[in-house]
Amino acid sequence: MLSKAVDALKSDKKVRTIIIRSEVPGIFCAGADLKERAKMSSSEVGPFVSKIRAVINDIANLPVPTIAAIDGLALGGGLELALACDIRVAASSAKMGLVETKLAIIPGGGGTQRLPRAIGMSLAKELIFSARVLDGQEAKAVGLISHVLEQNQEGDAAYRKALDLAREFLPQGPVAMRVAKLAINQGMETIPTKDRLEGLLAFKEKRPPHYKGE
């Protein structure tokens, strides 16, 4: 269902900002169903994890701003889902963690790449190695989320903050927003140009580089 929803949103030019939230009180996404997983044969696990990774990657590649509104538990694949969003906001009572190593597995939905980009490699390793779970205040302190809110009686404080942010984004030029997101995302990754390789080679050979604009 999530995969189909993301596919529909990809090409809908009327969509300007996407908020991912849960309507289950106290839970954003608790991760994979471990009872279901335990019944899977080894030949089923690979495609299952690949499908999860593909959906999460599709969310990361959505062309418009995405906001994860974390009003409850976001564990394992649930946190990986949130990490695929551009911005994360959470209630102080929310719990977040990549807890896979407790189960003798590793995060399979992109968390090993996206958590270091969000909070730095050393701290990401510490959290993954320890399977530590953070509350909203702790997550804000390490930079995992952008905003932390005291939970309200309705249990949707993070969602309400996400709506506020979306309203801030809406007046901006839609094409500029898409291009800005693309530029930021591509800038976070090494761009494999010939000039980059020439620069490294020139440094190694102690000579001036000869750039060709390629």
PDB file of C-alpha atoms in Angstrom:
ATOM      1  CA  MET A   1       0.000   0.000   0.000  1.00  0.00           C
ATOM      2  CA  LEU A   2       2.814   2.386   0.863  1.00  0.00           C
ATOM      3  CA  SER A   3       4.589   1.531  -2.388  1.00  0.00           C
ATOM      4  CA  LYS A   4       1.459   2.268  -4.430  1.00  0.00           C
ATOM      5  CA  ALA A   5       0.880   5.547  -2.591  1.00  0.00           C
ATOM      6  CA  VAL A   6       4.471   6.661  -3.254  1.00  0.00           C
ATOM      7  CA  ASP A   7       4.162   5.721  -6.941  1.00  0.00           C
ATOM      8  CA  ALA A   8       1.018   7.839  -7.222  1.00  0.00           C
ATOM      9  CA  LEU A   9       2.708  10.817  -5.552  1.00  0.00           C
ATOM     10  CA  LYS A  10       5.839  10.685  -7.724  1.00  0.00           C
ATOM     11  CA  SER A  11       4.160  12.068 -10.807  1.00  0.00           C
ATOM     12  CA  ASP A  12       1.418  14.211  -9.231  1.00  0.00           C
ATOM     13  CA  LYS A  13       2.466  17.781 -10.022  1.00  0.00           C
ATOM     14  CA  LYS A  14      -0.205  19.167  -7.681  1.00  0.00           C
ATOM     15  CA  VAL A  15       1.580  17.691  -4.635  1.00  0.00           C
ATOM     16  CA  ARG A  16       3.871  20.284  -3.072  1.00  0.00           C
ATOM     17  CA  THR A  17       4.895  18.756   0.275  1.00  0.00           C
ATOM     18  CA  ILE A  18       4.389  15.272   1.734  1.00  0.00           C
ATOM     19  CA  ILE A  19       3.956  14.458   5.417  1.00  0.00           C
ATOM     20  CA  ILE A  20       4.397  10.861   6.559  1.00  0.00           C
ATOM     21  CA  ARG A  21       2.556  10.102   9.792  1.00  0.00           C
ATOM     22  CA  SER A  22       0.802   7.256  11.559  1.00  0.00           C
ATOM     23  CA  GLU A  23      -2.797   7.207  12.701  1.00  0.00           C
ATOM     24  CA  VAL A  24      -1.982   4.499  15.270  1.00  0.00           C
ATOM     25  CA  PRO A  25      -1.709   6.203  18.694  1.00  0.00           C
ATOM     26  CA  GLY A  26       1.798   6.075  20.169  1.00  0.00           C
ATOM     27  CA  ILE A  27       3.416   4.373  17.167  1.00  0.00           C
ATOM     28  CA  PHE A  28       4.974   5.941  14.065  1.00  0.00           C
ATOM     29  CA  CYS A  29       6.265   2.649  12.690  1.00  0.00           C
ATOM     30  CA  ALA A  30       7.511  -0.215  14.855  1.00  0.00           C
ATOM     31  CA  GLY A  31       9.529  -1.820  12.042  1.00  0.00           C
ATOM     32  CA  ALA A  32       9.215  -5.262  10.511  1.00  0.00           C
ATOM     33  CA  ASP A  33       6.782  -7.797  11.963  1.00  0.00           C
ATOM     34  CA  LEU A  34       9.256 -10.168  13.620  1.00  0.00           C
ATOM     35  CA  LYS A  35       6.697 -12.955  14.006  1.00  0.00           C
ATOM     36  CA  GLU A  36       6.031 -12.782  10.278  1.00  0.00           C
ATOM     37  CA  ARG A  37       9.768 -12.616   9.597  1.00  0.00           C
ATOM     38  CA  ALA A  38      10.439 -15.708  11.732  1.00  0.00           C
ATOM     39  CA  LYS A  39       8.108 -17.773   9.527  1.00  0.00           C
ATOM     40  CA  MET A  40       9.912 -16.775   6.329  1.00  0.00           C
ATOM     41  CA  SER A  41      12.313 -19.109   4.590  1.00  0.00           C
ATOM     42  CA  SER A  42      15.787 -17.801   3.760  1.00  0.00           C
ATOM     43  CA  SER A  43      14.720 -17.519   0.108  1.00  0.00           C
ATOM     44  CA  GLU A  44      11.837 -15.225   1.112  1.00  0.00           C
ATOM     45  CA  VAL A  45      13.823 -12.896   3.376  1.00  0.00           C
ATOM     46  CA  GLY A  46      15.983 -11.440   0.572  1.00  0.00           C
ATOM     47  CA  PRO A  47      13.095 -10.268  -1.648  1.00  0.00           C
ATOM     48  CA  PHE A  48      11.202  -9.020   1.432  1.00  0.00           C
ATOM     49  CA  VAL A  49      14.097  -6.812   2.561  1.00  0.00           C
ATOM     50  CA  SER A  50      14.736  -5.682  -1.035  1.00  0.00           C
ATOM     51  CA  LYS A  51      11.121  -4.553  -1.351  1.00  0.00           C
ATOM     52  CA  ILE A  52      11.335  -2.563   1.899  1.00  0.00           C
ATOM     53  CA  ARG A  53      14.590  -0.957   0.757  1.00  0.00           C
ATOM     54  CA  ALA A  54      13.071  -0.084  -2.632  1.00  0.00           C
ATOM     55  CA  VAL A  55      10.042   1.628  -1.066  1.00  0.00           C
ATOM     56  CA  ILE A  56      12.218   3.588   1.361  1.00  0.00           C
ATOM     57  CA  ASN A  57      14.510   4.646  -1.502  1.00  0.00           C
ATOM     58  CA  ASP A  58      11.455   5.755  -3.495  1.00  0.00           C
ATOM     59  CA  ILE A  59      10.430   7.952  -0.558  1.00  0.00           C
ATOM     60  CA  ALA A  60      13.953   9.418  -0.364  1.00  0.00           C
ATOM     61  CA  ASN A  61      13.780  10.179  -4.105  1.00  0.00           C
ATOM     62  CA  LEU A  62      10.389  11.906  -4.061  1.00  0.00           C
ATOM     63  CA  PRO A  63      10.835  15.259  -5.834  1.00  0.00           C
ATOM     64  CA  VAL A  64       9.052  17.424  -3.238  1.00  0.00           C
ATOM     65  CA  PRO A  65       9.887  18.122   0.437  1.00  0.00           C
ATOM     66  CA  THR A  66       8.992  15.260   2.777  1.00  0.00           C
ATOM     67  CA  ILE A  67       8.421  15.524   6.531  1.00  0.00           C
ATOM     68  CA  ALA A  68       8.248  12.604   8.985  1.00  0.00           C
ATOM     69  CA  ALA A  69       5.908  13.389  11.881  1.00  0.00           C
ATOM     70  CA  ILE A  70       7.044  11.033  14.650  1.00  0.00           C
ATOM     71  CA  ASP A  71       4.420  10.976  17.395  1.00  0.00           C
ATOM     72  CA  GLY A  72       5.422   7.577  18.794  1.00  0.00           C
ATOM     73  CA  LEU A  73       7.736   4.601  18.338  1.00  0.00           C
ATOM     74  CA  ALA A  74      10.035   4.647  15.299  1.00  0.00           C
ATOM     75  CA  LEU A  75      12.203   1.546  15.558  1.00  0.00           C
ATOM     76  CA  GLY A  76      14.285  -0.405  13.047  1.00  0.00           C
ATOM     77  CA  GLY A  77      12.701  -0.053   9.629  1.00  0.00           C
ATOM     78  CA  GLY A  78      10.365   2.546  11.115  1.00  0.00           C
ATOM     79  CA  LEU A  79      13.272   4.884  11.816  1.00  0.00           C
ATOM     80  CA  GLU A  80      14.739   4.056   8.395  1.00  0.00           C
ATOM     81  CA  LEU A  81      11.452   5.230   6.895  1.00  0.00           C
ATOM     82  CA  ALA A  82      11.759   8.509   8.814  1.00  0.00           C
ATOM     83  CA  LEU A  83      15.423   8.885   7.816  1.00  0.00           C
ATOM     84  CA  ALA A  84      14.372   8.790   4.152  1.00  0.00           C
ATOM     85  CA  CYS A  85      12.400  12.007   4.719  1.00  0.00           C
ATOM     86  CA  ASP A  86      13.978  15.437   4.290  1.00  0.00           C
ATOM     87  CA  ILE A  87      12.901  16.652   7.729  1.00  0.00           C
ATOM     88  CA  ARG A  88      11.983  14.827  10.928  1.00  0.00           C
ATOM     89  CA  VAL A  89       9.938  16.262  13.793  1.00  0.00           C
ATOM     90  CA  ALA A  90       9.024  14.299  16.910  1.00  0.00           C
ATOM     91  CA  ALA A  91       7.190  14.446  20.196  1.00  0.00           C
ATOM     92  CA  SER A  92       9.429  14.371  23.279  1.00  0.00           C
ATOM     93  CA  SER A  93       7.754  11.078  24.253  1.00  0.00           C
ATOM     94  CA  ALA A  94       8.627   9.403  20.936  1.00  0.00           C
ATOM     95  CA  LYS A  95      11.219   6.624  20.896  1.00  0.00           C
ATOM     96  CA  MET A  96      13.674   6.210  18.025  1.00  0.00           C
ATOM     97  CA  GLY A  97      16.419   3.692  17.330  1.00  0.00           C
ATOM     98  CA  LEU A  98      18.019   1.274  14.896  1.00  0.00           C
ATOM     99  CA  VAL A  99      17.744  -1.787  17.121  1.00  0.00           C
ATOM    100  CA  GLU A 100      18.579  -4.509  14.610  1.00  0.00           C
ATOM    101  CA  THR A 101      21.894  -5.599  16.162  1.00  0.00           C
ATOM    102  CA  LYS A 102      19.935  -6.807  19.218  1.00  0.00           C
ATOM    103  CA  LEU A 103      18.418  -9.396  16.862  1.00  0.00           C
ATOM    104  CA  ALA A 104      21.802 -10.290  15.329  1.00  0.00           C
ATOM    105  CA  ILE A 105      20.914  -8.520  12.063  1.00  0.00           C
ATOM    106  CA  ILE A 106      21.762  -5.087  10.633  1.00  0.00           C
ATOM    107  CA  PRO A 107      19.555  -2.238   9.383  1.00  0.00           C
ATOM    108  CA  GLY A 108      18.476  -3.267   5.880  1.00  0.00           C
ATOM    109  CA  GLY A 109      16.461  -0.265   4.720  1.00  0.00           C
ATOM    110  CA  GLY A 110      19.226   2.278   4.194  1.00  0.00           C
ATOM    111  CA  GLY A 111      19.823   3.166   7.855  1.00  0.00           C
ATOM    112  CA  THR A 112      23.528   2.336   7.731  1.00  0.00           C
ATOM    113  CA  GLN A 113      23.929   5.082   5.089  1.00  0.00           C
ATOM    114  CA  ARG A 114      21.327   7.661   6.091  1.00  0.00           C
ATOM    115  CA  LEU A 115      21.961   7.751   9.851  1.00  0.00           C
ATOM    116  CA  PRO A 116      25.653   8.730   9.412  1.00  0.00           C
ATOM    117  CA  ARG A 117      24.616  11.452   6.944  1.00  0.00           C
ATOM    118  CA  ALA A 118      22.152  12.801   9.497  1.00  0.00           C
ATOM    119  CA  ILE A 119      24.244  12.715  12.686  1.00  0.00           C
ATOM    120  CA  GLY A 120      27.836  11.866  11.687  1.00  0.00           C
ATOM    121  CA  MET A 121      29.596   8.543  11.289  1.00  0.00           C
ATOM    122  CA  SER A 122      30.999   8.056  14.785  1.00  0.00           C
ATOM    123  CA  LEU A 123      27.731   8.719  16.602  1.00  0.00           C
ATOM    124  CA  ALA A 124      25.766   6.657  14.069  1.00  0.00           C
ATOM    125  CA  LYS A 125      28.090   3.725  14.709  1.00  0.00           C
ATOM    126  CA  GLU A 126      27.638   4.133  18.459  1.00  0.00           C
ATOM    127  CA  LEU A 127      23.835   4.071  18.152  1.00  0.00           C
ATOM    128  CA  ILE A 128      23.791   1.098  15.771  1.00  0.00           C
ATOM    129  CA  PHE A 129      26.396  -0.874  17.762  1.00  0.00           C
ATOM    130  CA  SER A 130      24.486  -0.325  21.014  1.00  0.00           C
ATOM    131  CA  ALA A 131      20.953  -0.622  19.526  1.00  0.00           C
ATOM    132  CA  ARG A 132      20.196   2.390  21.721  1.00  0.00           C
ATOM    133  CA  VAL A 133      16.728   3.934  21.731  1.00  0.00           C
ATOM    134  CA  LEU A 134      16.482   7.741  22.047  1.00  0.00           C
ATOM    135  CA  ASP A 135      13.562   9.863  23.182  1.00  0.00           C
ATOM    136  CA  GLY A 136      12.612  13.084  21.400  1.00  0.00           C
ATOM    137  CA  GLN A 137      14.890  15.346  23.446  1.00  0.00           C
ATOM    138  CA  GLU A 138      17.889  13.043  22.974  1.00  0.00           C
ATOM    139  CA  ALA A 139      17.177  12.736  19.243  1.00  0.00           C
ATOM    140  CA  LYS A 140      17.072  16.526  18.916  1.00  0.00           C
ATOM    141  CA  ALA A 141      20.346  16.871  20.847  1.00  0.00           C
ATOM    142  CA  VAL A 142      22.212  14.620  18.388  1.00  0.00           C
ATOM    143  CA  GLY A 143      20.602  16.172  15.294  1.00  0.00           C
ATOM    144  CA  LEU A 144      18.457  13.175  14.351  1.00  0.00           C
ATOM    145  CA  ILE A 145      15.349  15.394  14.315  1.00  0.00           C
ATOM    146  CA  SER A 146      14.890  19.104  13.606  1.00  0.00           C
ATOM    147  CA  HIS A 147      12.154  19.894  16.132  1.00  0.00           C
ATOM    148  CA  VAL A 148      10.930  18.295  19.369  1.00  0.00           C
ATOM    149  CA  LEU A 149       7.501  19.070  20.850  1.00  0.00           C
ATOM    150  CA  GLU A 150       5.773  18.220  24.108  1.00  0.00           C
ATOM    151  CA  GLN A 151       3.073  15.696  23.255  1.00  0.00           C
ATOM    152  CA  ASN A 152      -0.515  17.005  23.397  1.00  0.00           C
ATOM    153  CA  GLN A 153      -3.696  15.288  24.559  1.00  0.00           C
ATOM    154  CA  GLU A 154      -4.587  14.289  21.009  1.00  0.00           C
ATOM    155  CA  GLY A 155      -1.191  12.647  20.540  1.00  0.00           C
ATOM    156  CA  ASP A 156      -0.425  14.520  17.303  1.00  0.00           C
ATOM    157  CA  ALA A 157       2.007  17.281  18.329  1.00  0.00           C
ATOM    158  CA  ALA A 158       4.624  16.253  15.732  1.00  0.00           C
ATOM    159  CA  TYR A 159       1.994  16.096  12.992  1.00  0.00           C
ATOM    160  CA  ARG A 160       0.782  19.600  13.836  1.00  0.00           C
ATOM    161  CA  LYS A 161       4.352  20.916  13.665  1.00  0.00           C
ATOM    162  CA  ALA A 162       4.798  19.150  10.320  1.00  0.00           C
ATOM    163  CA  LEU A 163       1.684  20.924   9.025  1.00  0.00           C
ATOM    164  CA  ASP A 164       3.138  24.264  10.157  1.00  0.00           C
ATOM    165  CA  LEU A 165       6.354  23.547   8.253  1.00  0.00           C
ATOM    166  CA  ALA A 166       4.423  22.461   5.155  1.00  0.00           C
ATOM    167  CA  ARG A 167       2.491  25.749   5.234  1.00  0.00           C
ATOM    168  CA  GLU A 168       5.833  27.593   5.325  1.00  0.00           C
ATOM    169  CA  PHE A 169       7.012  25.683   2.254  1.00  0.00           C
ATOM    170  CA  LEU A 170       3.844  26.108   0.174  1.00  0.00           C
ATOM    171  CA  PRO A 171       4.297  29.748  -0.979  1.00  0.00           C
ATOM    172  CA  GLN A 172       7.674  29.019  -2.605  1.00  0.00           C
ATOM    173  CA  GLY A 173       8.089  28.327  -6.318  1.00  0.00           C
ATOM    174  CA  PRO A 174       7.327  24.628  -6.979  1.00  0.00           C
ATOM    175  CA  VAL A 175      10.024  24.138  -9.623  1.00  0.00           C
ATOM    176  CA  ALA A 176      12.621  25.902  -7.477  1.00  0.00           C
ATOM    177  CA  MET A 177      11.742  23.619  -4.552  1.00  0.00           C
ATOM    178  CA  ARG A 178      12.245  20.484  -6.642  1.00  0.00           C
ATOM    179  CA  VAL A 179      15.535  21.745  -8.097  1.00  0.00           C
ATOM    180  CA  ALA A 180      16.779  22.852  -4.656  1.00  0.00           C
ATOM    181  CA  LYS A 181      16.038  19.412  -3.199  1.00  0.00           C
ATOM    182  CA  LEU A 182      17.832  17.718  -6.089  1.00  0.00           C
ATOM    183  CA  ALA A 183      20.852  20.014  -5.753  1.00  0.00           C
ATOM    184  CA  ILE A 184      21.102  19.408  -1.992  1.00  0.00           C
ATOM    185  CA  ASN A 185      20.705  15.637  -2.345  1.00  0.00           C
ATOM    186  CA  GLN A 186      23.278  15.369  -5.127  1.00  0.00           C
ATOM    187  CA  GLY A 187      25.678  17.656  -3.306  1.00  0.00           C
ATOM    188  CA  MET A 188      25.618  15.283  -0.316  1.00  0.00           C
ATOM    189  CA  GLU A 189      27.107  12.553  -2.493  1.00  0.00           C
ATOM    190  CA  THR A 190      30.437  12.529  -4.300  1.00  0.00           C
ATOM    191  CA  ILE A 191      30.017  13.632  -7.904  1.00  0.00           C
ATOM    192  CA  PRO A 192      32.116  11.282 -10.074  1.00  0.00           C
ATOM    193  CA  THR A 193      33.513  13.768 -12.612  1.00  0.00           C
ATOM    194  CA  LYS A 194      36.650  13.358 -14.677  1.00  0.00           C
ATOM    195  CA  ASP A 195      37.923  16.675 -13.278  1.00  0.00           C
ATOM    196  CA  ARG A 196      37.630  15.291  -9.741  1.00  0.00           C
ATOM    197  CA  LEU A 197      39.797  12.310 -10.696  1.00  0.00           C
ATOM    198  CA  GLU A 198      42.278  14.622 -12.442  1.00  0.00           C
ATOM    199  CA  GLY A 199      42.499  16.777  -9.294  1.00  0.00           C
ATOM    200  CA  LEU A 200      43.361  13.746  -7.158  1.00  0.00           C
ATOM    201  CA  LEU A 201      45.876  12.469  -9.698  1.00  0.00           C
ATOM    202  CA  ALA A 202      47.548  15.892  -9.987  1.00  0.00           C
ATOM    203  CA  PHE A 203      47.871  16.106  -6.208  1.00  0.00           C
ATOM    204  CA  LYS A 204      49.444  12.653  -6.121  1.00  0.00           C
ATOM    205  CA  GLU A 205      51.851  13.520  -8.942  1.00  0.00           C
ATOM    206  CA  LYS A 206      52.619  16.975  -7.432  1.00  0.00           C
ATOM    207  CA  ARG A 207      51.696  18.883 -10.601  1.00  0.00           C
ATOM    208  CA  PRO A 208      49.048  21.495 -11.519  1.00  0.00           C
ATOM    209  CA  PRO A 209      45.721  19.907 -12.515  1.00  0.00           C
ATOM    210  CA  HIS A 210      44.476  20.151 -16.137  1.00  0.00           C
ATOM    211  CA  TYR A 211      40.687  20.468 -15.830  1.00  0.00           C
ATOM    212  CA  LYS A 212      38.495  20.006 -18.910  1.00  0.00           C
ATOM    213  CA  GLY A 213      35.093  20.759 -17.421  1.00  0.00           C
ATOM    214  CA  GLU A 214      34.036  17.114 -17.668  1.00  0.00           C
TER     215      GLU A 214
END
